[in-house]
PDB file of C-alpha atoms and ligand atoms in Angstrom:
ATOM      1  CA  UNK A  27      40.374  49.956 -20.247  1.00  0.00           C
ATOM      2  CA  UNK A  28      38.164  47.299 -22.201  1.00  0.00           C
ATOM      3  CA  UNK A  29      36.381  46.079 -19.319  1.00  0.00           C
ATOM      4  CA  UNK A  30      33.731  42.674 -18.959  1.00  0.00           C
ATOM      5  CA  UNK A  31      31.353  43.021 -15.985  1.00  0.00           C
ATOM      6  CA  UNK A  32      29.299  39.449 -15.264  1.00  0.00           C
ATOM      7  CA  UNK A  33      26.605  40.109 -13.195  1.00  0.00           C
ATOM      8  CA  UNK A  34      24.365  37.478 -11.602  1.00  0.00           C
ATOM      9  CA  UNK A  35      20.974  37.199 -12.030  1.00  0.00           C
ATOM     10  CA  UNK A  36      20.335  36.530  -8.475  1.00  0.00           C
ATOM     11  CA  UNK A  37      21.658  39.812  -7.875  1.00  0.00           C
ATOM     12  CA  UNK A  38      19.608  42.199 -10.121  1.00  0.00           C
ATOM     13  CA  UNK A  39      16.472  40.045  -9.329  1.00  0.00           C
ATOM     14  CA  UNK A  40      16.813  39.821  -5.567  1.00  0.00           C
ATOM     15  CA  UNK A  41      13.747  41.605  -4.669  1.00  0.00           C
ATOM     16  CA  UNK A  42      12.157  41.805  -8.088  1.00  0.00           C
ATOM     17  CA  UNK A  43      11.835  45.213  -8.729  1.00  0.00           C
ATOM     18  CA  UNK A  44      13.485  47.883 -10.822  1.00  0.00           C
ATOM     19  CA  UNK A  45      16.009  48.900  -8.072  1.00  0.00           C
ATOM     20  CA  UNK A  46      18.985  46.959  -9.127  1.00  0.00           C
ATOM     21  CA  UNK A  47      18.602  47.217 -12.656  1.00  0.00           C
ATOM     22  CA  UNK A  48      18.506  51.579 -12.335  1.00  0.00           C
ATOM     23  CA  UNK A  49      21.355  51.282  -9.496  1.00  0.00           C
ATOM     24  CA  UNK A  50      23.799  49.433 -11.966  1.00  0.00           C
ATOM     25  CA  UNK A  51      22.438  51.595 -14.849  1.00  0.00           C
ATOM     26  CA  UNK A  52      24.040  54.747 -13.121  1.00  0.00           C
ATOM     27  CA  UNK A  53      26.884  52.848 -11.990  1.00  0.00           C
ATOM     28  CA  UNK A  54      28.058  51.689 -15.984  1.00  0.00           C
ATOM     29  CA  UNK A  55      27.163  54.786 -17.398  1.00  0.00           C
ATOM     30  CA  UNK A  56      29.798  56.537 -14.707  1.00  0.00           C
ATOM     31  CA  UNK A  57      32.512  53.698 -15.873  1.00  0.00           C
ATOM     32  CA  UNK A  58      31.434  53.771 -19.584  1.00  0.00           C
ATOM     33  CA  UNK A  59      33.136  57.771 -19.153  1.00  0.00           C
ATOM     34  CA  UNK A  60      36.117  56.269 -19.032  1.00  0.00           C
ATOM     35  CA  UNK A  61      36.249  52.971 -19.922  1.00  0.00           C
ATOM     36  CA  UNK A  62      34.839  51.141 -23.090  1.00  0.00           C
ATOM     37  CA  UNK A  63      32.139  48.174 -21.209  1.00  0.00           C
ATOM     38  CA  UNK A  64      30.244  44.855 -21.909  1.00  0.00           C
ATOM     39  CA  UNK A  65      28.137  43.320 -19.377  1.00  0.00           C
ATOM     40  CA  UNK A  66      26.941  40.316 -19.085  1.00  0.00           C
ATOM     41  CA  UNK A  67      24.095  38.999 -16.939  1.00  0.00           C
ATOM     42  CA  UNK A  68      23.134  35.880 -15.483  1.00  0.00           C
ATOM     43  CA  UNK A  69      19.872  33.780 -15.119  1.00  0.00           C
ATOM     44  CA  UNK A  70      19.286  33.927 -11.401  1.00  0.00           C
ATOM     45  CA  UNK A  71      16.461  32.567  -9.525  1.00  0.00           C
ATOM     46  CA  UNK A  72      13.542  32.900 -12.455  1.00  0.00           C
ATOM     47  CA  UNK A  73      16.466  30.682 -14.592  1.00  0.00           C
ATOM     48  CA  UNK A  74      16.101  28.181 -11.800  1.00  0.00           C
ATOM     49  CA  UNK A  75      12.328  28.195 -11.370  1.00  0.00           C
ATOM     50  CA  UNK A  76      11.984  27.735 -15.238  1.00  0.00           C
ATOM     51  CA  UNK A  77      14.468  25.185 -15.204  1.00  0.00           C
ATOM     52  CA  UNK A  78      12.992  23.342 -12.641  1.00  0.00           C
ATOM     53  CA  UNK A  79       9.948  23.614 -14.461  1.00  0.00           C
ATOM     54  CA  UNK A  80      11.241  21.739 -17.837  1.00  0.00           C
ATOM     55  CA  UNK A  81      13.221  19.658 -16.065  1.00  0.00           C
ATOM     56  CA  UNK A  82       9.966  17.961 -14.523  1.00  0.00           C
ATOM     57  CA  UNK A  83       9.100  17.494 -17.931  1.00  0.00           C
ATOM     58  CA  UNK A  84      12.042  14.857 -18.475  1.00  0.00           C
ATOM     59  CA  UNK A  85      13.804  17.085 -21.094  1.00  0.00           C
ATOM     60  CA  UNK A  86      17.456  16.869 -21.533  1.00  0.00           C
ATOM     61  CA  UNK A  87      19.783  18.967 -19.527  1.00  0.00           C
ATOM     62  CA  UNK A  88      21.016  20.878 -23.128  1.00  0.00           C
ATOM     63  CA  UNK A  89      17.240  21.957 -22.888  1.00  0.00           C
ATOM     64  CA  UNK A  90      17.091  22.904 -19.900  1.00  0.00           C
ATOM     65  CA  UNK A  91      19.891  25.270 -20.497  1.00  0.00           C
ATOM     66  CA  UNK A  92      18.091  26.478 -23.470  1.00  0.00           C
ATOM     67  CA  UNK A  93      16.036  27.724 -20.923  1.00  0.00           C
ATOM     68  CA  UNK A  94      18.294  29.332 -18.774  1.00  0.00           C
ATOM     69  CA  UNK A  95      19.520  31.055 -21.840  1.00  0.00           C
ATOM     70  CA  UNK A  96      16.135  32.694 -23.109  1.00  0.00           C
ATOM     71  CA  UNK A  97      16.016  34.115 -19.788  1.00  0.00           C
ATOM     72  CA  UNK A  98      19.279  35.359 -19.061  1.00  0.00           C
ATOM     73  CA  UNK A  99      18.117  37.348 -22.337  1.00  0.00           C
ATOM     74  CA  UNK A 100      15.360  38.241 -20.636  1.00  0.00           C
ATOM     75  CA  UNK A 101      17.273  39.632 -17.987  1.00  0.00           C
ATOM     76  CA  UNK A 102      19.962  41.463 -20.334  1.00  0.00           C
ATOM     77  CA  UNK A 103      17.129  43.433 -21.874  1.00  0.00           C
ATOM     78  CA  UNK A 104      15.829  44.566 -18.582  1.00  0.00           C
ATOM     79  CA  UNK A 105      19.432  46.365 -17.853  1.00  0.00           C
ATOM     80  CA  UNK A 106      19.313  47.444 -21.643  1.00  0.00           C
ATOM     81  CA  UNK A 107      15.861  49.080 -21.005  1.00  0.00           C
ATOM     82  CA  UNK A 108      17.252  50.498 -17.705  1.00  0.00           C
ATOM     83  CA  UNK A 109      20.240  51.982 -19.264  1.00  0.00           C
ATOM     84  CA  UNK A 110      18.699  54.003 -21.947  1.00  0.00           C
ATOM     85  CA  UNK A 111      20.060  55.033 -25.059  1.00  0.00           C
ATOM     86  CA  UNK A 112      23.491  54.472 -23.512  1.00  0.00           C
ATOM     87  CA  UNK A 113      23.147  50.959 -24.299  1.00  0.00           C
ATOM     88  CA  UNK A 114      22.933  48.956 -27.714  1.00  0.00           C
ATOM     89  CA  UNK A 115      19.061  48.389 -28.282  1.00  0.00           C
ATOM     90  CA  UNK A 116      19.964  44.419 -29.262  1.00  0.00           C
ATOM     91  CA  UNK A 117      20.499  41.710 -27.144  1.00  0.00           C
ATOM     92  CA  UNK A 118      24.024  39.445 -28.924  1.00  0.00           C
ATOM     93  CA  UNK A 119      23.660  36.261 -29.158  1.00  0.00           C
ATOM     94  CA  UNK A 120      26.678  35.469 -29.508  1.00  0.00           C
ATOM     95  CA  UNK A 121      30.660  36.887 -29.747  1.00  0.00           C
ATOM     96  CA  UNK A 122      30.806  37.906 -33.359  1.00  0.00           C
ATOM     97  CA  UNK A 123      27.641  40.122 -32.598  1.00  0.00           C
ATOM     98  CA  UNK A 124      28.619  41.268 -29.250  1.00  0.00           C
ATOM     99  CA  UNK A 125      31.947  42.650 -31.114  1.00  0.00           C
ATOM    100  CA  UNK A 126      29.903  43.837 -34.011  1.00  0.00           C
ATOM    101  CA  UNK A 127      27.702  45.827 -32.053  1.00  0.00           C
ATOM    102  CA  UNK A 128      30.407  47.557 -29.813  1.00  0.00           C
ATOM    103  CA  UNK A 129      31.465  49.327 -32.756  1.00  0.00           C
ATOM    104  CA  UNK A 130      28.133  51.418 -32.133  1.00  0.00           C
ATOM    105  CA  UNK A 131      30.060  53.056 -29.210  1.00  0.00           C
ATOM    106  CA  UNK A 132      27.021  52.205 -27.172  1.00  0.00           C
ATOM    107  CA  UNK A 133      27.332  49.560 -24.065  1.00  0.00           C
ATOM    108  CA  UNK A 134      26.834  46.023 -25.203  1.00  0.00           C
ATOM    109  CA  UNK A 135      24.798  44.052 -22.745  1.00  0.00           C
ATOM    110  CA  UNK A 136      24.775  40.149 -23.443  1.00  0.00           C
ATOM    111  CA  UNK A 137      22.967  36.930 -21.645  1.00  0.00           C
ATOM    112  CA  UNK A 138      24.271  33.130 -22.180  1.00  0.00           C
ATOM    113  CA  UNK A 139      25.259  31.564 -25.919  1.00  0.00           C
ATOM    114  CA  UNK A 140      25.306  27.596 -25.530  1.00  0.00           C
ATOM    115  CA  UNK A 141      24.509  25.408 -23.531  1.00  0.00           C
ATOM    116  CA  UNK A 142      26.529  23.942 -20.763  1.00  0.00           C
ATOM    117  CA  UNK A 143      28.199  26.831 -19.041  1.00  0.00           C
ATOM    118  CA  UNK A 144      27.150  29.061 -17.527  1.00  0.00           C
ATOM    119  CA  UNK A 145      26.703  33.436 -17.877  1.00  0.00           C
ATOM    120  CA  UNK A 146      30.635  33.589 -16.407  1.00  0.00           C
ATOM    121  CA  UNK A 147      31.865  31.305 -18.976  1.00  0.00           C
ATOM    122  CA  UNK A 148      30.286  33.677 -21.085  1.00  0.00           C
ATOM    123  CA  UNK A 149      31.910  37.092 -19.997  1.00  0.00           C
ATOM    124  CA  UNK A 150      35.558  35.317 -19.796  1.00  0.00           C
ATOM    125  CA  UNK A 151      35.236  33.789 -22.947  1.00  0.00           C
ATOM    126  CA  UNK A 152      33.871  37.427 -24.526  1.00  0.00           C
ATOM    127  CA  UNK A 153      37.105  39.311 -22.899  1.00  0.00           C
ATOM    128  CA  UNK A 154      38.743  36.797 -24.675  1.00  0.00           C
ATOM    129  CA  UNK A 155      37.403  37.328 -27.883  1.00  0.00           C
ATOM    130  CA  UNK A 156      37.109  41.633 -27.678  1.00  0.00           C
ATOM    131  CA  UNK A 157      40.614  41.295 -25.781  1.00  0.00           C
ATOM    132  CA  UNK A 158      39.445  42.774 -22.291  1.00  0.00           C
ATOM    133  CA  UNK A 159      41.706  44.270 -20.064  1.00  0.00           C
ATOM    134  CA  UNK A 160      39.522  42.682 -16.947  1.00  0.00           C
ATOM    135  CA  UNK A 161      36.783  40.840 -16.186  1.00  0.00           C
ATOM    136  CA  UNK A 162      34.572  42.165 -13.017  1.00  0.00           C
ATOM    137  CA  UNK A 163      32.778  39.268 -11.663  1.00  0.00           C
ATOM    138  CA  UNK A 164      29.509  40.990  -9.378  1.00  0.00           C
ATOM    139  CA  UNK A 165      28.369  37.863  -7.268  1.00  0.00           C
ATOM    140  CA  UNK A 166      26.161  37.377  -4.369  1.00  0.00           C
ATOM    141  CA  UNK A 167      29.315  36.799  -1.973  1.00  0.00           C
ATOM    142  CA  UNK A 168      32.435  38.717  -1.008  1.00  0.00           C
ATOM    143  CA  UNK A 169      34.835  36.567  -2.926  1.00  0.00           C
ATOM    144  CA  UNK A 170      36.568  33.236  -3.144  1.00  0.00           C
ATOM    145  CA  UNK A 171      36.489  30.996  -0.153  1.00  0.00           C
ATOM    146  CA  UNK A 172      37.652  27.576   0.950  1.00  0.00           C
ATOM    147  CA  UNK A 173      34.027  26.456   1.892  1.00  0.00           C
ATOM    148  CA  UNK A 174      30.792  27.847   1.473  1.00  0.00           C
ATOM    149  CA  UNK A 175      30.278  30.629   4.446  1.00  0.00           C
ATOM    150  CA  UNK A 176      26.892  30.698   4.806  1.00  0.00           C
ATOM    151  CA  UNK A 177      27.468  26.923   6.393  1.00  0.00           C
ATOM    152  CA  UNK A 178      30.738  27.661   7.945  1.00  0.00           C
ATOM    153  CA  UNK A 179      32.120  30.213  10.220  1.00  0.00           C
ATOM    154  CA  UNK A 180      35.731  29.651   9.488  1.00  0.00           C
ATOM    155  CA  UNK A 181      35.227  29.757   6.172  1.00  0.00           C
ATOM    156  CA  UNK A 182      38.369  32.288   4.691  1.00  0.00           C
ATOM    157  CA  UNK A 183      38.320  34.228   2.199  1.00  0.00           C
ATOM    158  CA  UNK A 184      41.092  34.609  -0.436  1.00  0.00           C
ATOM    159  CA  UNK A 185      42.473  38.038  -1.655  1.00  0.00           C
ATOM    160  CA  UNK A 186      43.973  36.502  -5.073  1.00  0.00           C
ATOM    161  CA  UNK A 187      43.625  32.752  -6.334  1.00  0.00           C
ATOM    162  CA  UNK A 188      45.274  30.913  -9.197  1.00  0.00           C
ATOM    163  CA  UNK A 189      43.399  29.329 -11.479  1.00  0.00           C
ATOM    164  CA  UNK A 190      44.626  25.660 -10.882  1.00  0.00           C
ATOM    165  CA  UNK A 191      43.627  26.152  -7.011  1.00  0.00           C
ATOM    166  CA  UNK A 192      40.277  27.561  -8.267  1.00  0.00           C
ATOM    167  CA  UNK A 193      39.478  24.835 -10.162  1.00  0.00           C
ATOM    168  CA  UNK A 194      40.739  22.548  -6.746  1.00  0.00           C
ATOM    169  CA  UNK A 195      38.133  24.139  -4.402  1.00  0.00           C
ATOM    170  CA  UNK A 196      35.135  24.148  -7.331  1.00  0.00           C
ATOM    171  CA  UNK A 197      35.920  20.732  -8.848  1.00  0.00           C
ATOM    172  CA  UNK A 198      33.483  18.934  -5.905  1.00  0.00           C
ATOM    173  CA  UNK A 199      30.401  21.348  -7.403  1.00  0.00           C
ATOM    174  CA  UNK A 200      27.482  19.817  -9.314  1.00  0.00           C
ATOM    175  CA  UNK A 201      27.354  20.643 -13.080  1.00  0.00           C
ATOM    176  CA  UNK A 202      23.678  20.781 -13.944  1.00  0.00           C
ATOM    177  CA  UNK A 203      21.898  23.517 -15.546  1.00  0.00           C
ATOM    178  CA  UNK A 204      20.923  25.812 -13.111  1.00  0.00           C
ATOM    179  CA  UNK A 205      23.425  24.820 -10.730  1.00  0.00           C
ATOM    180  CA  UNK A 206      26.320  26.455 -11.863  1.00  0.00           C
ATOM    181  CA  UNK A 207      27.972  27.861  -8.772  1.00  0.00           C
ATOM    182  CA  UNK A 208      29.963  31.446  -9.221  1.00  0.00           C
ATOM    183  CA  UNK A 209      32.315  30.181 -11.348  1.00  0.00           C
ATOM    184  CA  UNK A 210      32.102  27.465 -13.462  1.00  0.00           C
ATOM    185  CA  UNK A 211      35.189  25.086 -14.995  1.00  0.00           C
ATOM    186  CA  UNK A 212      34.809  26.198 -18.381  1.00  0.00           C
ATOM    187  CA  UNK A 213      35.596  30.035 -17.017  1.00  0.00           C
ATOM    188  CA  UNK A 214      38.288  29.082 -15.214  1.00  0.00           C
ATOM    189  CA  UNK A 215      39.936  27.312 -18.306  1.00  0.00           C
ATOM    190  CA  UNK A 216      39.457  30.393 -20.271  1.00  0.00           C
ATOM    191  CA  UNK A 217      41.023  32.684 -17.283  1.00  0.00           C
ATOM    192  CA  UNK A 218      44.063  30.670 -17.285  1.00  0.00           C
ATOM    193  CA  UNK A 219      44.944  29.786 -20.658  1.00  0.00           C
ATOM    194  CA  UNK A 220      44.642  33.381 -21.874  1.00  0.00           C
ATOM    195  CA  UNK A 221      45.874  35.211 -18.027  1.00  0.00           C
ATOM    196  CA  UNK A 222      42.082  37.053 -18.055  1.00  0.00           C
ATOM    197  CA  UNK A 223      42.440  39.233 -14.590  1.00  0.00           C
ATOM    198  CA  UNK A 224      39.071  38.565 -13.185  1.00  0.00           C
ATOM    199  CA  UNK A 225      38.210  39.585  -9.803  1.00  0.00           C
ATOM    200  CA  UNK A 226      34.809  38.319  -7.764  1.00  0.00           C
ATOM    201  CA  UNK A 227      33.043  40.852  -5.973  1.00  0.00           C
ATOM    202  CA  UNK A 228      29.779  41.292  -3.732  1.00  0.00           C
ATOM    203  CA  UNK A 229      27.436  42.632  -6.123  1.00  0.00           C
ATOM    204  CA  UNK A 230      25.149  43.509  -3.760  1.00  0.00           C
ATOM    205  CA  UNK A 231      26.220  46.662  -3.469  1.00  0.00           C
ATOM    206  CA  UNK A 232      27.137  47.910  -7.092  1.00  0.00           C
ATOM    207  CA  UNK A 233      29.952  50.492  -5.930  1.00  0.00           C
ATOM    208  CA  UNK A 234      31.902  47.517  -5.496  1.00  0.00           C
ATOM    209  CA  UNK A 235      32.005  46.890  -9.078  1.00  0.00           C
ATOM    210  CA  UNK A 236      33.887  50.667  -9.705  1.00  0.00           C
ATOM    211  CA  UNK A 237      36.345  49.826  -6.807  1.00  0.00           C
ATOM    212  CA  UNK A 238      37.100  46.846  -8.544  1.00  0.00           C
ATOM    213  CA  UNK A 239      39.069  48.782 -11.155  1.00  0.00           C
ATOM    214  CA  UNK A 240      40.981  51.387  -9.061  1.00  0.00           C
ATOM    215  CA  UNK A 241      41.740  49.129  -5.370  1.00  0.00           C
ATOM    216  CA  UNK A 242      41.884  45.255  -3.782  1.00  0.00           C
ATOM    217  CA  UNK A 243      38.457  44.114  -3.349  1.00  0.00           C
ATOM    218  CA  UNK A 244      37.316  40.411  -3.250  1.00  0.00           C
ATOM    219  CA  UNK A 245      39.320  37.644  -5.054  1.00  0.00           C
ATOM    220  CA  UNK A 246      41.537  38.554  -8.038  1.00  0.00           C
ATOM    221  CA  UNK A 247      42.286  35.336 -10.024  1.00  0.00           C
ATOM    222  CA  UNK A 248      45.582  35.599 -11.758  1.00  0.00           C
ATOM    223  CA  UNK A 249      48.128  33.001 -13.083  1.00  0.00           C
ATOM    224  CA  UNK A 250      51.218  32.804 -10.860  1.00  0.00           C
TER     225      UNK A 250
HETATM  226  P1  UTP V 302      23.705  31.641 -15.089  1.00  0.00           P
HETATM  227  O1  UTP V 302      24.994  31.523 -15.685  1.00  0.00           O
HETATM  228  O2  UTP V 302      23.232  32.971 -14.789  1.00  0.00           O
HETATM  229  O3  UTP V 302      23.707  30.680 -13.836  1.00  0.00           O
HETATM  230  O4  UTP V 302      22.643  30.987 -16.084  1.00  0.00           O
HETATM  231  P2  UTP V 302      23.272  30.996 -12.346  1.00  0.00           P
HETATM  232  O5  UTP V 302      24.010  30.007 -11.527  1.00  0.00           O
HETATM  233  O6  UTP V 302      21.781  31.061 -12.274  1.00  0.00           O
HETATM  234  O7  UTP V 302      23.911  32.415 -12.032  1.00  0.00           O
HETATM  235  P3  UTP V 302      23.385  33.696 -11.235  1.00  0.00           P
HETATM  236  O8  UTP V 302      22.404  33.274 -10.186  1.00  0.00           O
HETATM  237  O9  UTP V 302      22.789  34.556 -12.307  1.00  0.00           O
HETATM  238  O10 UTP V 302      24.639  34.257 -10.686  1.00  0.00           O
HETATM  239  C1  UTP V 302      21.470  30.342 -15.720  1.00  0.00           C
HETATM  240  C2  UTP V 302      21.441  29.002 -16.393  1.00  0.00           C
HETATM  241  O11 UTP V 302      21.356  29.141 -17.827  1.00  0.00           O
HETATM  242  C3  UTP V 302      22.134  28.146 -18.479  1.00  0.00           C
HETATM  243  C4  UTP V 302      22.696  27.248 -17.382  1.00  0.00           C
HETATM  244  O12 UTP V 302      21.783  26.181 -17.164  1.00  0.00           O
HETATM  245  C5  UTP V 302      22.723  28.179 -16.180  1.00  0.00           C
HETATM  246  O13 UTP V 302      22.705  27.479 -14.968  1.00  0.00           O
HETATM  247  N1  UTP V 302      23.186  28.793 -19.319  1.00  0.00           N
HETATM  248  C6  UTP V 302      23.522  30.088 -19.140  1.00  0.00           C
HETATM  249  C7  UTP V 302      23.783  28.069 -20.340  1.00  0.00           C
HETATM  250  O14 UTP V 302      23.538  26.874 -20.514  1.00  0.00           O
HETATM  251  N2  UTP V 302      24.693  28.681 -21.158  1.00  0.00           N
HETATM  252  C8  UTP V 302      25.027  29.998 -21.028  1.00  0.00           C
HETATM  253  O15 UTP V 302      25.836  30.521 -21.829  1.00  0.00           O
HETATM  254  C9  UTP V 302      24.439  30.702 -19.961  1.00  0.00           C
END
């Protein structure tokens, strides 16, 4: 399979050390055996703090994506660096490269392209473009729920979602830079008018990503 595998920022970067980064290195290099990868990562809390930063500054909210951007870059080179030779040694910064540089045979590892979206936008809109057989989405929860459960015990989870009753339950979210929650409106567009299977897992623990592929874990958005 031609898989996409968005992972956060504020999951690589949780404790700020090389961890994360060298336990999803060994993790895509098992997959990339059988399957042909792309992975994109997110900004995570640095993204914020910078953001934050500029934003006291007045700039516009384009900018402060900017931002984000360079260091979702950031972040994609640390994985790069983590995974070796295995990986492509260039950062894309956009589709047309990310393509271009798959025909390497190495793993292409990608951060944001424009602003206003955010890094999931990003890996649907790449499995739309290299014509993905999935999208894994590794996020700092254990899938799709009605309400947020940190703040609510009954929150429920869902085991599969459309994307019209996605974009129901994220429509109330804020849309500034930085603020993004796991999936944003322009990835759920994408998901739906091309049928991307994406499913959300906790990236926390990066097995979760390989049991994505082979049993049901987290949320699995798929037209009706
Ligand atoms: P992320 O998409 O990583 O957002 O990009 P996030 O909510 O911090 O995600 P986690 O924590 O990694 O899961 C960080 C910021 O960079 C800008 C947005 O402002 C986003 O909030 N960005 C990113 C873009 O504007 N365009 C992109 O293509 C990617």
């Amino acid at each position: 399979m031609r898989i996409v595998i968005a992972i956060g920022g504020s999951i690589l970067l949780k404790e700020y050390d090389s961890k994360k980064f060298e336990a999803y290195a060994e993790i895509i290099k098992q997959l990339n055996d059988d399957h042909e990868i792309f992975i994109v990562v997110g900004g995570g809390r640095p993204a914020r703090d910078y953001i934050g930063v500029v934003r006291d500054m007045g700039v516009s909210e384009s900018i402060c994506d900017e931002i984000g951007i360079q260091v979702t870059r950031v972040n994609a080179r640390l994985l790069q660096l983590a995974l070796k030779n295995e990986s492509y040694p260039a950062i894309p910064e956009n589709f047309q490269e990310a393509l271009e540089y798959a025909c390497s045979g190495k793993i292409v590892i990608m951060g944001g392209t424009e602003p206003a979206h955010s890094t999931d936008a990003v890996s649907c809109i790449l499995a739309e473009y290299v014509d993905a057989d999935l999208v894994i989405n590794a996020t700092s929860v254990d899938g799709l729920y009605d309400k947020d459960p940190n703040k609510f015990d009954d929150a429920k989870m869902f085991s599969q979602v459309t994307p019209d009753k996605l974009l129901e339950i994220v429509s109330t979210n804020d849309n500034k830079a930085g603020t993004y929650e796991f999936i944003d409106k322009t990835a759920i567009g994408i998901i739906k008018r091309s049928n991307i299977k994406t499913v959300i897992v906790n990236g926390n623990n990066p097995e979760n990503v390989k049991k994505a592929i082979t049993e049901p874990i987290g949320t699995l958005i798929v037209n009706e």
